């Protein structure tokens, strides 16, 4: 039988009623003649609630124990979903990430999948059962400890299993009808995108559009696994993320969308001696702490002092670790001080057509200027422009860019079916 992997996000399994609805949908897919492997997220905002709980017992919980705690969320939903399916008269078997053969490295909280050995899932499917797998978790190859893949990681579990099992498609069920030209929670006139290339979706995800986990898109692109993002609250067709050949891309719109990111902070390293090797030492300290930086800006050094400032952005959750690591290295590297700011936001415009279209940057900056929004940092790729602004300005910036690039759907009222947007 052909196989479909279906992933249901937190809002799709937020309560008992939703779990029963999802069970019906899975059973219906099975009855259409497909083997079904399901990946589930934790119910509703469970992961955030568990994180809040951890913060109440310790300001810096040991990463191993935090992973042990967070993986419990997905275990709850997988077992409840299996019960709901059994109640509909079908056999379902739930598996933790470890049981499903999701093998990772041992970086707790941000583990990468290094192998998928889904022997038990294959056996369950061969026996005619529906397999249900806890998303966002795996087991470390070396330490054998339970790991998590980072927030939103269930999408990646789903694509990894779809590839390993040779699925026809990986369906990602969520609380909106697909991928839109902007987050429909902020721009109700956003348009649904029927089809988008892996490349553009990668840039959208990297720029903060949390509809899909970045690594899930990378994984799907590498193995050419089609992704269908759709709502578990409706039966409408969603958005297909596929390989689009260059000749067809020419006909695609120049701009595919606007994305925003709230979860970043910036650090300025003040008074860095302007000589070879200084920036390398700073970013080595950050790399050794296992932190990925995003944008980097270095000022022109003043001739009087021979010193310069370097500013970079990073995930807010890594800010304390980065500040501590840099402070420790201050005397060795020889910079004068450190400043940090966690009230920043990033807004990006994405479109493959930008490569060949002049004037996009000017129009982008004019739209922000007209909305009275100050730009603090700028970075670009061939198909993306991103700027750092004040976090409070994000909604206005997203709306202004969406309008300026004529992405608004005049009749559109994008539906957000559930979720709290947390
Ligand atoms: P799930 O719990 O199903 O994984 P997420 O909350 O991770 O759902 O992702 C779905 C949310 O992504 C939507 O509710 C929406 O607010 C947000 N989102 C951000 N950018 C976009 C976009 N471009 N298109 C659609 N949704 C987006
Ligand atoms: N439950 C995890 C989270 O909230 C993983 C996921 O939903 O994809 O980040
Ligand atoms: Mg998600």
Short mmCIF file of C-alpha atoms and ligand atoms in Angstrom, two decimals:
data_model
loop_
_atom_site.label_atom_id
_atom_site.label_comp_id
_atom_site.label_asym_id
_atom_site.label_seq_id
_atom_site.Cartn_x
_atom_site.Cartn_y
_atom_site.Cartn_z
CA UNK A 1 0.00 0.00 0.00
CA UNK A 2 1.22 3.55 -0.61
CA UNK A 3 2.23 5.39 2.55
CA UNK A 4 1.39 8.86 3.82
CA UNK A 5 3.05 10.54 6.79
CA UNK A 6 0.75 12.99 8.57
CA UNK A 7 1.98 15.42 11.23
CA UNK A 8 -0.47 17.12 13.59
CA UNK A 9 0.75 20.24 15.44
CA UNK A 10 -0.11 21.31 18.97
CA UNK A 11 -3.29 23.24 18.15
CA UNK A 12 -4.59 20.27 16.12
CA UNK A 13 -4.48 18.03 19.22
CA UNK A 14 -5.13 20.73 21.84
CA UNK A 15 -7.92 18.89 23.71
CA UNK A 16 -9.87 15.63 23.80
CA UNK A 17 -12.37 16.81 21.17
CA UNK A 18 -9.59 17.77 18.76
CA UNK A 19 -7.80 14.46 19.32
CA UNK A 20 -11.02 12.61 18.42
CA UNK A 21 -11.41 14.71 15.24
CA UNK A 22 -7.83 13.98 14.22
CA UNK A 23 -8.36 10.27 14.90
CA UNK A 24 -11.31 10.31 12.48
CA UNK A 25 -9.21 11.97 9.81
CA UNK A 26 -6.45 9.40 10.20
CA UNK A 27 -8.90 6.51 10.03
CA UNK A 28 -10.47 8.02 6.89
CA UNK A 29 -7.03 8.19 5.24
CA UNK A 30 -6.39 4.56 6.18
CA UNK A 31 -9.75 3.56 4.69
CA UNK A 32 -8.82 5.30 1.43
CA UNK A 33 -6.15 2.63 1.05
CA UNK A 34 -3.04 4.22 2.54
CA UNK A 35 -0.67 3.05 5.22
CA UNK A 36 -0.50 5.90 7.71
CA UNK A 37 2.36 6.96 9.95
CA UNK A 38 1.38 9.86 12.18
CA UNK A 39 3.70 12.29 13.98
CA UNK A 40 2.22 14.32 16.84
CA UNK A 41 3.20 17.41 18.78
CA UNK A 42 2.43 18.06 22.43
CA UNK A 43 -1.14 19.23 23.16
CA UNK A 44 -1.70 22.98 22.76
CA UNK A 45 0.88 25.02 24.66
CA UNK A 46 2.11 22.08 26.76
CA UNK A 47 5.76 22.57 25.76
CA UNK A 48 5.68 26.23 26.87
CA UNK A 49 3.95 25.26 30.10
CA UNK A 50 6.60 22.63 30.83
CA UNK A 51 9.32 25.21 30.16
CA UNK A 52 7.62 27.64 32.57
CA UNK A 53 7.51 24.88 35.18
CA UNK A 54 11.21 24.13 34.73
CA UNK A 55 12.03 27.83 35.13
CA UNK A 56 10.20 27.80 38.47
CA UNK A 57 12.47 25.13 39.91
CA UNK A 58 15.75 26.29 38.37
CA UNK A 59 16.99 29.37 36.48
CA UNK A 60 19.33 27.21 34.36
CA UNK A 61 17.93 23.65 34.20
CA UNK A 62 20.41 20.97 33.09
CA UNK A 63 19.78 20.47 29.34
CA UNK A 64 19.54 16.68 29.70
CA UNK A 65 16.75 16.95 32.25
CA UNK A 66 14.97 19.67 30.26
CA UNK A 67 14.83 17.30 27.27
CA UNK A 68 13.53 14.49 29.48
CA UNK A 69 10.77 16.84 30.67
CA UNK A 70 9.80 18.26 27.27
CA UNK A 71 9.59 14.89 25.52
CA UNK A 72 6.83 13.95 27.96
CA UNK A 73 4.49 16.39 26.18
CA UNK A 74 4.54 14.43 22.93
CA UNK A 75 4.18 11.13 24.80
CA UNK A 76 0.87 12.30 26.23
CA UNK A 77 -0.60 13.16 22.84
CA UNK A 78 0.66 10.03 21.07
CA UNK A 79 -0.92 7.71 23.63
CA UNK A 80 -4.23 9.61 23.70
CA UNK A 81 -4.39 9.62 19.90
CA UNK A 82 -3.73 5.86 19.77
CA UNK A 83 -6.59 5.36 22.27
CA UNK A 84 -8.94 7.53 20.20
CA UNK A 85 -8.11 5.53 17.05
CA UNK A 86 -8.62 2.23 18.88
CA UNK A 87 -12.01 3.52 19.94
CA UNK A 88 -12.90 3.88 16.24
CA UNK A 89 -12.13 0.20 15.74
CA UNK A 90 -8.66 0.46 14.18
CA UNK A 91 -5.39 -0.72 15.66
CA UNK A 92 -2.85 1.97 16.44
CA UNK A 93 0.56 1.72 18.11
CA UNK A 94 2.37 4.68 19.60
CA UNK A 95 6.17 4.99 19.73
CA UNK A 96 8.57 7.46 21.34
CA UNK A 97 11.17 9.03 19.07
CA UNK A 98 13.73 6.58 20.42
CA UNK A 99 11.50 3.56 19.73
CA UNK A 100 10.82 4.89 16.23
CA UNK A 101 14.57 4.91 15.51
CA UNK A 102 15.17 8.67 15.41
CA UNK A 103 18.90 8.74 16.15
CA UNK A 104 20.47 12.13 16.88
CA UNK A 105 23.67 13.72 18.11
CA UNK A 106 23.80 14.61 21.79
CA UNK A 107 23.26 18.37 21.64
CA UNK A 108 20.34 18.66 24.03
CA UNK A 109 17.63 21.10 22.98
CA UNK A 110 19.00 21.39 19.44
CA UNK A 111 19.87 17.83 18.44
CA UNK A 112 20.34 17.00 14.76
CA UNK A 113 19.03 13.78 13.28
CA UNK A 114 21.93 11.63 12.08
CA UNK A 115 20.06 8.44 11.21
CA UNK A 116 16.53 7.07 11.08
CA UNK A 117 16.05 3.33 11.62
CA UNK A 118 12.29 2.87 11.76
CA UNK A 119 12.23 -0.96 12.02
CA UNK A 120 9.42 -0.98 14.58
CA UNK A 121 7.33 1.43 12.52
CA UNK A 122 7.72 -0.79 9.45
CA UNK A 123 6.67 -3.81 11.51
CA UNK A 124 3.61 -1.99 12.87
CA UNK A 125 2.58 -0.89 9.36
CA UNK A 126 3.15 -4.38 7.97
CA UNK A 127 0.85 -5.73 10.67
CA UNK A 128 -1.84 -3.33 9.41
CA UNK A 129 -1.56 -0.94 12.35
CA UNK A 130 -1.50 2.84 12.27
CA UNK A 131 1.87 3.99 13.63
CA UNK A 132 1.99 7.08 15.82
CA UNK A 133 5.31 8.68 16.64
CA UNK A 134 6.12 11.34 19.22
CA UNK A 135 7.53 14.33 17.35
CA UNK A 136 10.51 16.55 18.14
CA UNK A 137 12.53 13.89 19.95
CA UNK A 138 15.14 11.24 19.43
CA UNK A 139 17.88 9.36 21.21
CA UNK A 140 21.56 10.32 21.16
CA UNK A 141 23.75 7.79 19.39
CA UNK A 142 26.63 8.10 21.86
CA UNK A 143 25.07 8.85 25.27
CA UNK A 144 21.76 7.02 24.66
CA UNK A 145 20.02 9.95 26.34
CA UNK A 146 16.71 11.35 25.13
CA UNK A 147 17.12 14.51 23.04
CA UNK A 148 14.89 17.17 21.48
CA UNK A 149 15.30 18.76 18.04
CA UNK A 150 14.51 22.37 18.98
CA UNK A 151 11.18 24.21 19.08
CA UNK A 152 8.88 23.30 16.22
CA UNK A 153 10.93 20.15 15.58
CA UNK A 154 8.01 17.77 15.04
CA UNK A 155 7.87 18.95 11.42
CA UNK A 156 11.41 17.64 11.00
CA UNK A 157 10.54 14.30 12.62
CA UNK A 158 7.71 13.94 10.09
CA UNK A 159 9.84 14.64 7.02
CA UNK A 160 12.68 12.43 8.29
CA UNK A 161 10.27 9.52 8.77
CA UNK A 162 8.58 10.20 5.42
CA UNK A 163 11.98 9.94 3.72
CA UNK A 164 13.07 6.84 5.66
CA UNK A 165 9.78 5.04 5.01
CA UNK A 166 9.50 6.13 1.37
CA UNK A 167 6.22 8.01 1.81
CA UNK A 168 4.40 9.56 -1.15
CA UNK A 169 3.96 12.85 0.66
CA UNK A 170 4.48 14.39 4.07
CA UNK A 171 1.31 16.20 5.19
CA UNK A 172 1.75 18.87 7.86
CA UNK A 173 -1.58 19.64 9.56
CA UNK A 174 -1.79 22.94 11.41
CA UNK A 175 -4.18 25.74 12.40
CA UNK A 176 -4.14 27.75 9.14
CA UNK A 177 -4.98 26.67 5.57
CA UNK A 178 -1.38 26.62 4.35
CA UNK A 179 1.56 28.93 3.83
CA UNK A 180 0.50 32.55 3.35
CA UNK A 181 2.28 35.65 2.04
CA UNK A 182 2.62 36.74 5.70
CA UNK A 183 1.59 35.40 9.09
CA UNK A 184 -2.25 35.53 8.94
CA UNK A 185 -2.29 36.33 12.66
CA UNK A 186 -0.71 39.70 11.82
CA UNK A 187 -1.97 40.30 8.27
CA UNK A 188 -5.57 39.09 7.82
CA UNK A 189 -5.40 40.07 4.13
CA UNK A 190 -2.49 37.67 3.50
CA UNK A 191 -2.92 35.37 0.49
CA UNK A 192 -2.56 31.63 0.59
CA UNK A 193 0.29 30.39 -1.62
CA UNK A 194 -0.80 27.27 -3.59
CA UNK A 195 2.73 26.10 -4.46
CA UNK A 196 6.18 27.27 -3.38
CA UNK A 197 9.71 26.04 -4.11
CA UNK A 198 11.90 24.48 -1.42
CA UNK A 199 14.33 27.34 -1.91
CA UNK A 200 11.82 30.10 -1.16
CA UNK A 201 10.27 28.14 1.71
CA UNK A 202 13.74 27.69 3.19
CA UNK A 203 14.27 31.46 3.18
CA UNK A 204 10.80 32.03 4.68
CA UNK A 205 11.46 29.52 7.47
CA UNK A 206 14.96 30.87 8.09
CA UNK A 207 13.49 34.38 8.30
CA UNK A 208 11.14 33.29 11.10
CA UNK A 209 7.90 32.14 9.41
CA UNK A 210 7.26 29.48 12.02
CA UNK A 211 4.70 27.61 9.95
CA UNK A 212 7.50 25.10 9.18
CA UNK A 213 10.66 24.17 11.07
CA UNK A 214 13.71 25.23 9.05
CA UNK A 215 15.42 21.84 9.16
CA UNK A 216 12.27 20.10 7.95
CA UNK A 217 12.44 22.14 4.73
CA UNK A 218 16.18 21.49 4.35
CA UNK A 219 15.59 17.77 4.80
CA UNK A 220 12.69 17.70 2.34
CA UNK A 221 14.70 19.59 -0.26
CA UNK A 222 17.67 17.25 0.05
CA UNK A 223 15.51 14.17 -0.51
CA UNK A 224 12.89 15.81 -2.76
CA UNK A 225 10.06 14.87 -0.39
CA UNK A 226 6.90 16.85 -1.27
CA UNK A 227 5.33 18.62 1.73
CA UNK A 228 1.64 19.50 1.83
CA UNK A 229 0.88 22.08 4.55
CA UNK A 230 -2.83 22.21 5.35
CA UNK A 231 -5.38 22.75 8.09
CA UNK A 232 -6.65 19.95 10.31
CA UNK A 233 -9.75 22.11 10.87
CA UNK A 234 -10.84 22.13 7.20
CA UNK A 235 -10.59 19.93 4.12
CA UNK A 236 -9.33 22.67 1.80
CA UNK A 237 -6.22 22.01 -0.27
CA UNK A 238 -3.20 23.58 1.35
CA UNK A 239 0.22 24.67 0.13
CA UNK A 240 2.56 22.31 -1.73
CA UNK A 241 6.28 22.70 -1.15
CA UNK A 242 7.98 21.07 -4.10
CA UNK A 243 10.86 21.31 -6.52
CA UNK A 244 9.93 23.94 -9.12
CA UNK A 245 12.08 23.85 -12.28
CA UNK A 246 13.75 27.20 -13.18
CA UNK A 247 11.67 27.67 -16.34
CA UNK A 248 8.47 27.52 -14.28
CA UNK A 249 9.91 29.79 -11.60
CA UNK A 250 10.07 32.59 -14.18
CA UNK A 251 6.30 32.74 -14.12
CA UNK A 252 6.07 32.81 -10.34
CA UNK A 253 5.43 36.13 -8.58
CA UNK A 254 8.55 38.21 -7.93
CA UNK A 255 7.87 38.38 -4.22
CA UNK A 256 6.56 35.35 -2.36
CA UNK A 257 6.09 36.82 1.08
CA UNK A 258 7.04 38.72 4.21
CA UNK A 259 8.33 36.92 7.30
CA UNK A 260 9.07 38.17 10.78
CA UNK A 261 11.02 36.94 13.79
CA UNK A 262 10.61 37.96 17.41
CA UNK A 263 12.97 35.58 19.09
CA UNK A 264 16.27 37.29 18.36
CA UNK A 265 18.56 39.53 20.37
CA UNK A 266 21.67 41.51 19.49
CA UNK A 267 25.06 41.87 21.09
CA UNK A 268 27.48 44.71 20.37
CA UNK A 269 31.13 44.08 21.13
CA UNK A 270 32.49 47.57 21.80
CA UNK A 271 36.05 48.76 21.13
CA UNK A 272 37.45 45.76 19.27
CA UNK A 273 41.10 46.33 18.17
CA UNK A 274 40.98 46.69 14.36
CA UNK A 275 43.54 44.06 13.43
CA UNK A 276 43.45 40.66 11.74
CA UNK A 277 42.07 37.80 13.81
CA UNK A 278 39.96 39.81 16.29
CA UNK A 279 36.56 39.04 14.71
CA UNK A 280 37.65 35.43 14.27
CA UNK A 281 38.36 35.13 18.01
CA UNK A 282 34.99 36.64 18.94
CA UNK A 283 33.02 34.30 16.72
CA UNK A 284 35.12 31.31 17.80
CA UNK A 285 33.98 31.97 21.38
CA UNK A 286 30.36 32.03 20.16
CA UNK A 287 30.83 28.89 18.05
CA UNK A 288 32.45 27.04 20.97
CA UNK A 289 29.31 27.82 22.99
CA UNK A 290 27.31 26.02 20.24
CA UNK A 291 25.49 29.21 19.19
CA UNK A 292 24.51 30.17 15.63
CA UNK A 293 24.67 33.85 14.80
CA UNK A 294 22.48 35.44 12.16
CA UNK A 295 23.34 38.98 10.98
CA UNK A 296 26.74 40.58 11.56
CA UNK A 297 27.69 44.23 11.13
CA UNK A 298 31.14 45.72 11.70
CA UNK A 299 31.54 49.49 11.85
CA UNK A 300 34.36 51.42 10.21
CA UNK A 301 37.06 51.85 12.86
CA UNK A 302 37.91 55.28 14.13
CA UNK A 303 41.44 56.31 13.11
CA UNK A 304 41.95 57.99 16.48
CA UNK A 305 41.49 54.79 18.49
CA UNK A 306 42.11 52.04 15.93
CA UNK A 307 39.09 50.30 17.41
CA UNK A 308 35.75 49.23 15.98
CA UNK A 309 32.38 47.85 17.13
CA UNK A 310 30.94 44.54 15.96
CA UNK A 311 27.21 43.86 16.30
CA UNK A 312 25.52 40.52 15.67
CA UNK A 313 22.16 38.87 16.24
CA UNK A 314 21.45 35.49 17.81
CA UNK A 315 18.49 33.60 19.30
CA UNK A 316 17.32 35.32 22.52
CA UNK A 317 17.48 32.00 24.34
CA UNK A 318 21.25 31.92 23.69
CA UNK A 319 21.86 35.50 24.91
CA UNK A 320 22.86 34.67 28.53
CA UNK A 321 25.27 31.94 27.41
CA UNK A 322 26.85 34.17 24.74
CA UNK A 323 27.24 37.12 27.12
CA UNK A 324 28.85 34.89 29.76
CA UNK A 325 31.25 33.30 27.25
CA UNK A 326 32.30 36.66 25.78
CA UNK A 327 32.75 38.31 29.19
CA UNK A 328 35.11 35.52 30.15
CA UNK A 329 37.16 36.09 26.99
CA UNK A 330 37.20 39.91 27.25
CA UNK A 331 40.77 40.37 28.47
CA UNK A 332 42.20 37.72 26.17
CA UNK A 333 40.56 39.23 23.06
CA UNK A 334 41.09 42.81 24.24
CA UNK A 335 37.75 44.49 23.50
CA UNK A 336 36.37 47.22 25.75
CA UNK A 337 32.83 46.17 26.56
CA UNK A 338 29.60 44.40 25.71
CA UNK A 339 26.07 45.68 25.11
CA UNK A 340 23.00 43.53 24.66
CA UNK A 341 19.45 44.21 23.50
CA UNK A 342 16.61 41.68 23.44
CA UNK A 343 13.89 44.09 22.29
CA UNK A 344 14.64 43.70 18.58
CA UNK A 345 12.63 42.18 15.78
CA UNK A 346 13.54 41.11 12.26
CA UNK A 347 11.40 41.53 9.17
CA UNK A 348 12.27 39.98 5.81
CA UNK A 349 10.99 40.03 2.24
CA UNK A 350 11.46 36.82 0.24
CA UNK A 351 11.16 36.20 -3.49
CA UNK A 352 13.11 34.28 -6.12
CA UNK A 353 12.29 37.02 -8.64
CA UNK A 354 14.40 39.50 -6.66
CA UNK A 355 17.51 38.13 -8.32
CA UNK A 356 16.69 39.85 -11.57
CA UNK A 357 14.50 42.74 -10.41
CA UNK A 358 16.23 46.05 -9.63
CA UNK A 359 14.85 48.48 -7.05
CA UNK A 360 13.44 45.99 -4.55
CA UNK A 361 15.71 47.17 -1.72
CA UNK A 362 14.85 50.82 -2.34
CA UNK A 363 11.12 50.08 -2.33
CA UNK A 364 11.52 47.98 0.84
CA UNK A 365 13.34 50.74 2.74
CA UNK A 366 10.95 53.43 1.47
CA UNK A 367 7.95 51.45 2.71
CA UNK A 368 9.50 51.23 6.19
CA UNK A 369 10.52 54.89 6.18
CA UNK A 370 6.97 55.93 5.18
CA UNK A 371 5.68 53.93 8.15
CA UNK A 372 8.12 55.82 10.41
CA UNK A 373 10.16 52.73 11.22
CA UNK A 374 13.87 53.00 11.93
CA UNK A 375 16.20 50.33 10.51
CA UNK A 376 19.09 49.19 12.74
CA UNK A 377 20.79 46.47 10.65
CA UNK A 378 20.39 45.19 7.09
CA UNK A 379 21.36 41.91 5.46
CA UNK A 380 20.50 40.38 2.10
CA UNK A 381 20.78 37.15 0.16
CA UNK A 382 20.02 36.72 -3.53
CA UNK A 383 16.36 36.16 -2.78
CA UNK A 384 15.87 37.88 0.61
CA UNK A 385 16.19 41.28 2.31
CA UNK A 386 16.13 41.37 6.12
CA UNK A 387 16.31 44.25 8.56
CA UNK A 388 16.48 44.53 12.33
CA UNK A 389 14.02 47.01 13.88
CA UNK A 390 12.43 47.58 17.30
CA UNK A 391 10.31 44.58 18.28
CA UNK A 392 7.28 46.82 18.92
CA UNK A 393 7.42 47.99 15.29
CA UNK A 394 7.11 44.47 13.83
CA UNK A 395 3.35 44.31 13.13
CA UNK A 396 3.40 47.74 11.44
CA UNK A 397 6.48 46.83 9.40
CA UNK A 398 5.02 43.52 8.19
CA UNK A 399 1.76 45.23 7.19
CA UNK A 400 3.56 48.11 5.43
CA UNK A 401 5.76 45.78 3.36
CA UNK A 402 2.88 43.47 2.54
CA UNK A 403 0.94 46.46 1.19
CA UNK A 404 3.88 48.07 -0.62
CA UNK A 405 4.63 44.89 -2.53
CA UNK A 406 0.97 44.44 -3.42
CA UNK A 407 0.57 41.14 -1.63
CA UNK A 408 -2.76 42.05 0.02
CA UNK A 409 -5.78 40.04 -1.04
CA UNK A 410 -8.61 42.62 -1.15
CA UNK A 411 -11.27 39.98 -0.51
CA UNK A 412 -9.11 37.89 1.74
CA UNK A 413 -9.86 37.18 5.35
CA UNK A 414 -7.29 34.50 6.17
CA UNK A 415 -8.71 32.11 8.76
CA UNK A 416 -6.78 31.20 11.90
CA UNK A 417 -8.68 28.19 13.24
CA UNK A 418 -6.93 27.64 16.54
CA UNK A 419 -3.79 28.01 18.56
CA UNK A 420 -2.80 30.88 20.81
CA UNK A 421 0.11 32.09 18.67
CA UNK A 422 2.43 31.48 21.63
P1 LIG B 1 1.76 23.82 14.81
O1 LIG B 1 1.46 23.85 16.26
O2 LIG B 1 0.68 23.20 13.99
O3 LIG B 1 3.13 23.30 14.49
P2 LIG B 1 2.78 26.50 14.52
O4 LIG B 1 2.24 27.45 15.52
O5 LIG B 1 4.16 25.97 14.71
O6 LIG B 1 1.72 25.33 14.35
O7 LIG B 1 2.71 27.13 13.04
C1 LIG B 1 1.48 27.64 12.55
C2 LIG B 1 1.47 29.15 12.72
O8 LIG B 1 2.49 29.71 11.91
C3 LIG B 1 0.20 29.82 12.22
O9 LIG B 1 -0.81 29.79 13.20
C4 LIG B 1 0.68 31.23 11.91
O10 LIG B 1 0.39 32.13 12.98
C5 LIG B 1 2.21 31.10 11.82
N1 LIG B 1 2.78 31.62 10.57
C6 LIG B 1 3.86 32.43 10.50
N2 LIG B 1 4.11 32.76 9.23
C7 LIG B 1 3.20 32.14 8.47
C8 LIG B 1 2.95 32.11 7.06
N3 LIG B 1 3.72 32.77 6.20
N4 LIG B 1 1.90 31.38 6.62
C9 LIG B 1 1.11 30.70 7.47
N5 LIG B 1 1.29 30.71 8.81
C10 LIG B 1 2.32 31.42 9.32
N1 LIG B 2 6.07 20.54 21.01
C1 LIG B 2 7.28 21.11 20.43
C2 LIG B 2 7.20 22.63 20.44
O1 LIG B 2 6.24 23.19 20.91
C3 LIG B 2 7.58 20.58 19.07
C4 LIG B 2 6.57 20.91 17.99
O2 LIG B 2 5.43 21.28 18.28
O3 LIG B 2 6.92 20.80 16.83
O4 LIG B 2 8.13 23.26 20.02
MG1 LIG B 3 5.11 24.13 14.38
#
